[in-house]
PDB file of C-alpha atoms in Angstrom:
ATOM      1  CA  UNK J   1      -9.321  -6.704   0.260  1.00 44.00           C
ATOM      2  CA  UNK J   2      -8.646  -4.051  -2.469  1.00 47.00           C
ATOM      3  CA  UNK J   3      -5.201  -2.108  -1.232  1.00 45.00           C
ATOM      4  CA  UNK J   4      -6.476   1.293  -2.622  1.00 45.00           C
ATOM      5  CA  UNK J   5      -9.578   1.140  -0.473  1.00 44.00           C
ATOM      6  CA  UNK J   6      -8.859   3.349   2.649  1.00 43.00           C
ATOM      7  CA  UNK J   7     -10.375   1.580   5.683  1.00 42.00           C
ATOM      8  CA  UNK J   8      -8.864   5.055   8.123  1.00 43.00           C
ATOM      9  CA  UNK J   9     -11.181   6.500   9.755  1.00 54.00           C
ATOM     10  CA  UNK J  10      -9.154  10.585   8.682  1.00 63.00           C
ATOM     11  CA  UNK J  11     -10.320   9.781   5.207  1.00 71.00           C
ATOM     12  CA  UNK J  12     -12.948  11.734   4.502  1.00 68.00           C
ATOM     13  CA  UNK J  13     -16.484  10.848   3.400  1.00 76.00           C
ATOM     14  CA  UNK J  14     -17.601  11.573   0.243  1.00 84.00           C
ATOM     15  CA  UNK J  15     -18.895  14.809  -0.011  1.00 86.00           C
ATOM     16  CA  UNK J  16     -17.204  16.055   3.151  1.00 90.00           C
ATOM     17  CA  UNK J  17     -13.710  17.755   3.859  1.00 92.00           C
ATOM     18  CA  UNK J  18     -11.656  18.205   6.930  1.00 92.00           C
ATOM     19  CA  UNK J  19     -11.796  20.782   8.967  1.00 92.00           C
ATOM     20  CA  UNK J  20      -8.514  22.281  10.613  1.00 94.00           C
ATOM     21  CA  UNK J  21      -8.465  22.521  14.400  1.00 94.00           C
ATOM     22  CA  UNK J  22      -8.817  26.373  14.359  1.00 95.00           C
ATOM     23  CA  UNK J  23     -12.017  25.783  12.234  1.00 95.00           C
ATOM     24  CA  UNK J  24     -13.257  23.106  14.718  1.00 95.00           C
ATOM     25  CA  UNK J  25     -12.934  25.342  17.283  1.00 96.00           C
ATOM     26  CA  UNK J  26     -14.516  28.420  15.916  1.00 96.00           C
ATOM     27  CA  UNK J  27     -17.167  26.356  15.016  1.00 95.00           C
ATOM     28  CA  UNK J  28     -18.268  24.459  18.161  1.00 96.00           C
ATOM     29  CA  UNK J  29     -17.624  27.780  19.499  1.00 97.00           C
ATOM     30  CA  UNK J  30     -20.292  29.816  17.393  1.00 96.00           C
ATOM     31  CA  UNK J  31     -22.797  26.725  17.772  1.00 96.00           C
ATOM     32  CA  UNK J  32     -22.600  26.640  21.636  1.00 97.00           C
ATOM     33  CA  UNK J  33     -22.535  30.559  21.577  1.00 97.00           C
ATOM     34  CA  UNK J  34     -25.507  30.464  19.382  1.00 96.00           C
ATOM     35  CA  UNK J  35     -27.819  27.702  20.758  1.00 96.00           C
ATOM     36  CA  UNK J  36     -26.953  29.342  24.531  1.00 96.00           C
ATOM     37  CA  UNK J  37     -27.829  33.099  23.380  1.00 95.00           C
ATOM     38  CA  UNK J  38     -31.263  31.222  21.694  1.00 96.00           C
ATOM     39  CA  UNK J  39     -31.718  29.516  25.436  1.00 96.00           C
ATOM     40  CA  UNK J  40     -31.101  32.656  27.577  1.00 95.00           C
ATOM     41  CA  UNK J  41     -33.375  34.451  26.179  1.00 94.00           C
ATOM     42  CA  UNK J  42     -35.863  33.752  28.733  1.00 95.00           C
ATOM     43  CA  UNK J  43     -33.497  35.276  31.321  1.00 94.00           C
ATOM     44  CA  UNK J  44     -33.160  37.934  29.780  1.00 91.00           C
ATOM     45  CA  UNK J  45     -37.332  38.988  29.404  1.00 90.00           C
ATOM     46  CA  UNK J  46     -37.464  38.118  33.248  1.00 91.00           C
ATOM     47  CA  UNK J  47     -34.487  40.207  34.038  1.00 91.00           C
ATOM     48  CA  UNK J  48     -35.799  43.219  32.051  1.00 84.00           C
ATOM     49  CA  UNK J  49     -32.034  43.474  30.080  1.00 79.00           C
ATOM     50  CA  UNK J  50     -33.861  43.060  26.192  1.00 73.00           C
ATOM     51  CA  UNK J  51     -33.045  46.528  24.380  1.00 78.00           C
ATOM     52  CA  UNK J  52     -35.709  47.457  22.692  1.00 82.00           C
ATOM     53  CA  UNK J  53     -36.047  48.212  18.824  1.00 87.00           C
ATOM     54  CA  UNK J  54     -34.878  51.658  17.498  1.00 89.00           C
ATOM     55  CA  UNK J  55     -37.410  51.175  14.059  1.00 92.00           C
ATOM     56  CA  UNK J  56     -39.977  51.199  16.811  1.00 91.00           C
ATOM     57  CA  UNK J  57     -38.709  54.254  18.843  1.00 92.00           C
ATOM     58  CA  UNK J  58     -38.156  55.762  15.792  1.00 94.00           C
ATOM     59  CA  UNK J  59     -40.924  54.828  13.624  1.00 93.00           C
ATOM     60  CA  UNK J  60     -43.688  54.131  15.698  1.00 92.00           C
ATOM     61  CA  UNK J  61     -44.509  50.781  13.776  1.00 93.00           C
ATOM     62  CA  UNK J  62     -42.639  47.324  14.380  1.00 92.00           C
ATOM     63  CA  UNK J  63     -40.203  45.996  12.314  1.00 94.00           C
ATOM     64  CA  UNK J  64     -39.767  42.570  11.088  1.00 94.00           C
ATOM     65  CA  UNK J  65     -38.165  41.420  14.096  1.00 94.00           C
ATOM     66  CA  UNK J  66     -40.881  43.493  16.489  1.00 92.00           C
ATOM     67  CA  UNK J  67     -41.473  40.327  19.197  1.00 92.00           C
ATOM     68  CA  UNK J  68     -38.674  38.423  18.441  1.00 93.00           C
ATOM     69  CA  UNK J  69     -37.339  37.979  21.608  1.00 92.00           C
ATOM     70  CA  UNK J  70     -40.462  36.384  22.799  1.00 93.00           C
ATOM     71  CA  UNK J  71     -40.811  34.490  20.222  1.00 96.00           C
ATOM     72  CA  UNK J  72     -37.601  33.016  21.244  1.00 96.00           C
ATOM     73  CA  UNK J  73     -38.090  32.935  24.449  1.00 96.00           C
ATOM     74  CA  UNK J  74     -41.464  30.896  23.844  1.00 97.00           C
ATOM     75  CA  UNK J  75     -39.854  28.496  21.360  1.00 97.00           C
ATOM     76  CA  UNK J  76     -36.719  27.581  23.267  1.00 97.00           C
ATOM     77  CA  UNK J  77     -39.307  26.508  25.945  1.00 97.00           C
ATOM     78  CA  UNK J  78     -41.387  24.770  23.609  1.00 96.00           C
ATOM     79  CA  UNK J  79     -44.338  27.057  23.981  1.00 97.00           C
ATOM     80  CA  UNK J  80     -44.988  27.181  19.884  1.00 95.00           C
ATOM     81  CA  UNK J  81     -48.068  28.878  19.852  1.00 97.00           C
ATOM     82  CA  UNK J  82     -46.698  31.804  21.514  1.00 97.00           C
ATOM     83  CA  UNK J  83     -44.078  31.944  19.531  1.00 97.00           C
ATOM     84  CA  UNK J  84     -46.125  32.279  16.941  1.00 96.00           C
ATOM     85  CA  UNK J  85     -48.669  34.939  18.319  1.00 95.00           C
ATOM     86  CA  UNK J  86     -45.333  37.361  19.324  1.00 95.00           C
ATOM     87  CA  UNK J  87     -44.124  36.755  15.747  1.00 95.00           C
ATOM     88  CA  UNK J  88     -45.089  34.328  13.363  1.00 94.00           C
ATOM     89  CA  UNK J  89     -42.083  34.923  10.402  1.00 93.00           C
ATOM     90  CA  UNK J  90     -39.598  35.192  13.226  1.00 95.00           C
ATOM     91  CA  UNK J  91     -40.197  31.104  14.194  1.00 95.00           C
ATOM     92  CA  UNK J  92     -38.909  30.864  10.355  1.00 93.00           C
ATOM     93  CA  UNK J  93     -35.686  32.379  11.335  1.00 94.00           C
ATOM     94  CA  UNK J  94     -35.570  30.536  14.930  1.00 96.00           C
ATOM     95  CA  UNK J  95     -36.256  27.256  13.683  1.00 95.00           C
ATOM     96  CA  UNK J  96     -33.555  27.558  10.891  1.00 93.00           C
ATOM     97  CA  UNK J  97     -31.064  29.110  13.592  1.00 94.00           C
ATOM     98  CA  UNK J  98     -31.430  26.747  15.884  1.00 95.00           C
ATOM     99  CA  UNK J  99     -30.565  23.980  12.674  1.00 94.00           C
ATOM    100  CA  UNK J 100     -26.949  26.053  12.163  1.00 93.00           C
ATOM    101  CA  UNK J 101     -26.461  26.261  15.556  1.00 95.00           C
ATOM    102  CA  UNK J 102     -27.005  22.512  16.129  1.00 95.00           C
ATOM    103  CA  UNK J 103     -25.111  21.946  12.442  1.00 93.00           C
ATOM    104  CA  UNK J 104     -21.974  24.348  13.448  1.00 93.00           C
ATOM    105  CA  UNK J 105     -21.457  22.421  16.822  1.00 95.00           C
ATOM    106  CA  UNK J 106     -21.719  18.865  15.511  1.00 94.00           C
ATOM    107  CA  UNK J 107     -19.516  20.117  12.523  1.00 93.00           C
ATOM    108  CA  UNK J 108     -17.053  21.294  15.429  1.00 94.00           C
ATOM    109  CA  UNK J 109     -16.668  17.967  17.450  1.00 94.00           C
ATOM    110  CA  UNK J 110     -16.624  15.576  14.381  1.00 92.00           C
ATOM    111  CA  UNK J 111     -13.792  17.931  12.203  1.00 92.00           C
ATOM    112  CA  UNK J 112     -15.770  17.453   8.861  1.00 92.00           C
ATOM    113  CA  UNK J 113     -17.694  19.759   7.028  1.00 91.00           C
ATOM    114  CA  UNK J 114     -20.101  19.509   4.307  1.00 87.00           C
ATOM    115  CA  UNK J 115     -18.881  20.296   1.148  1.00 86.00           C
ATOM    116  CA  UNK J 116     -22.342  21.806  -0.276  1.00 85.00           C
ATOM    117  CA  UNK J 117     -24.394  23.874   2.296  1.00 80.00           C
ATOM    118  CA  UNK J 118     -27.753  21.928   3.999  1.00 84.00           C
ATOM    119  CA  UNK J 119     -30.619  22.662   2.915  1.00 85.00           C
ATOM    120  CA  UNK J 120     -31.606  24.772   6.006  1.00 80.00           C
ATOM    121  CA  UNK J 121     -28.410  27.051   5.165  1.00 82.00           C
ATOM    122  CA  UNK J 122     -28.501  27.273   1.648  1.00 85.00           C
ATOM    123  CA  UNK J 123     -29.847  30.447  -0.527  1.00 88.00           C
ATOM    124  CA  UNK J 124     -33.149  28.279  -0.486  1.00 90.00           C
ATOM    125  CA  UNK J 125     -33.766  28.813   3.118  1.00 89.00           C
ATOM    126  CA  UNK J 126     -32.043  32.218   3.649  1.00 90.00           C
ATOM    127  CA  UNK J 127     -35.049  33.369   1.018  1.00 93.00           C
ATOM    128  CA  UNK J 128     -37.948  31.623   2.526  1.00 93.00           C
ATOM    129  CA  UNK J 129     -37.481  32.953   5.673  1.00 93.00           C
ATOM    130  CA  UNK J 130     -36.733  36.327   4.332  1.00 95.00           C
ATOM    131  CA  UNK J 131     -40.076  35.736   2.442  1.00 96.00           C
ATOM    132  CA  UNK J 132     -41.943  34.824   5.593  1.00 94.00           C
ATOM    133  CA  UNK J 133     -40.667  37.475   7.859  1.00 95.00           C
ATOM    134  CA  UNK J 134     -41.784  40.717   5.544  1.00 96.00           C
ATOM    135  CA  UNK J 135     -45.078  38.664   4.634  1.00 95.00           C
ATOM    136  CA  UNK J 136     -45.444  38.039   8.336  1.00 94.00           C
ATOM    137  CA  UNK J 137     -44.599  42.033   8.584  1.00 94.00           C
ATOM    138  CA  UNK J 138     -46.490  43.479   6.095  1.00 95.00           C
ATOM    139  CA  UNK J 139     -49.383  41.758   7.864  1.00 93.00           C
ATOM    140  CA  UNK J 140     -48.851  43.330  11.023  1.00 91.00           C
ATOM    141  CA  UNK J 141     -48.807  46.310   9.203  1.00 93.00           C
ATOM    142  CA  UNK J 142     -51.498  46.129   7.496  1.00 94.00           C
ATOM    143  CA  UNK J 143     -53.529  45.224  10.918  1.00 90.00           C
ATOM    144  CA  UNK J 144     -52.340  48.641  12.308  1.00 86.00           C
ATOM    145  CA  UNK J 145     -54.325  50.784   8.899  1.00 78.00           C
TER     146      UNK J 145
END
């Protein structure tokens, strides 16, 4: 057996670095905070506590989170085709959330971190779904002319 080989299971995989506990922590906490926000959702349409959108109320046109909130509350309950009808560029954004969310708690209970962002949180993804939400927007927009 070669003695510079490290067979502990602390050192860290290539590509990978530890996280401190204060990291662990803050990250299990956002990815629990975030996947349970993304799951209550439907709670909150049935309870009547969603805000509204000020663009709306102050625009008169929706903005390119307009049905958002159902679109969550459809896809957290599997229901993608309404998701897609309350706001197609929005499932983008969900479906990359719900990635970090999943990515930020596993990161937390493990205590390693990837050293180069995934691919659904990388620059990459942050401009597709950027993309898709004002394409998705502009035509809603163009639907109202």
């Amino acid at each position: 057996m070669n003695p510079s080989a490290s067979s502990c299971s602390d050192a860290a995989p290539r590509g990978w670095v530890p996280l401190r506990t204060p990291q662990r922590l803050q990250r299990l906490g956002a990815g629990l905070l975030l996947s349970s926000a993304m799951a209550a959702t439907p709670w909150w349409l049935a309870n009547r506590l969603s805000v509204g959108c000020a663009f709306r109320a102050l625009t008169g046109l929706p903005c390119p989170l307009c049905g958002g909130t159902h679109a969550c509350a459809a896809f957290v309950q599997g229901d993608w085709a309404t998701a897609w009808s309350a706001n197609p560029g929005a499932v983008g954004l969900l479906v990359v959330m719900a990635l970090v969310a999943a990515q930020w708690a596993a990161e937390g209970l493990v205590g390693w971190r990837r050293v180069r962002p995934w691919p659904w949180a990388g620059p990459v993804a942050v401009r597709v779904v950027i993309a898709g939400l004002l394409a998705s927007w502009a035509v809603r927009l163009a639907a109202l002319i």
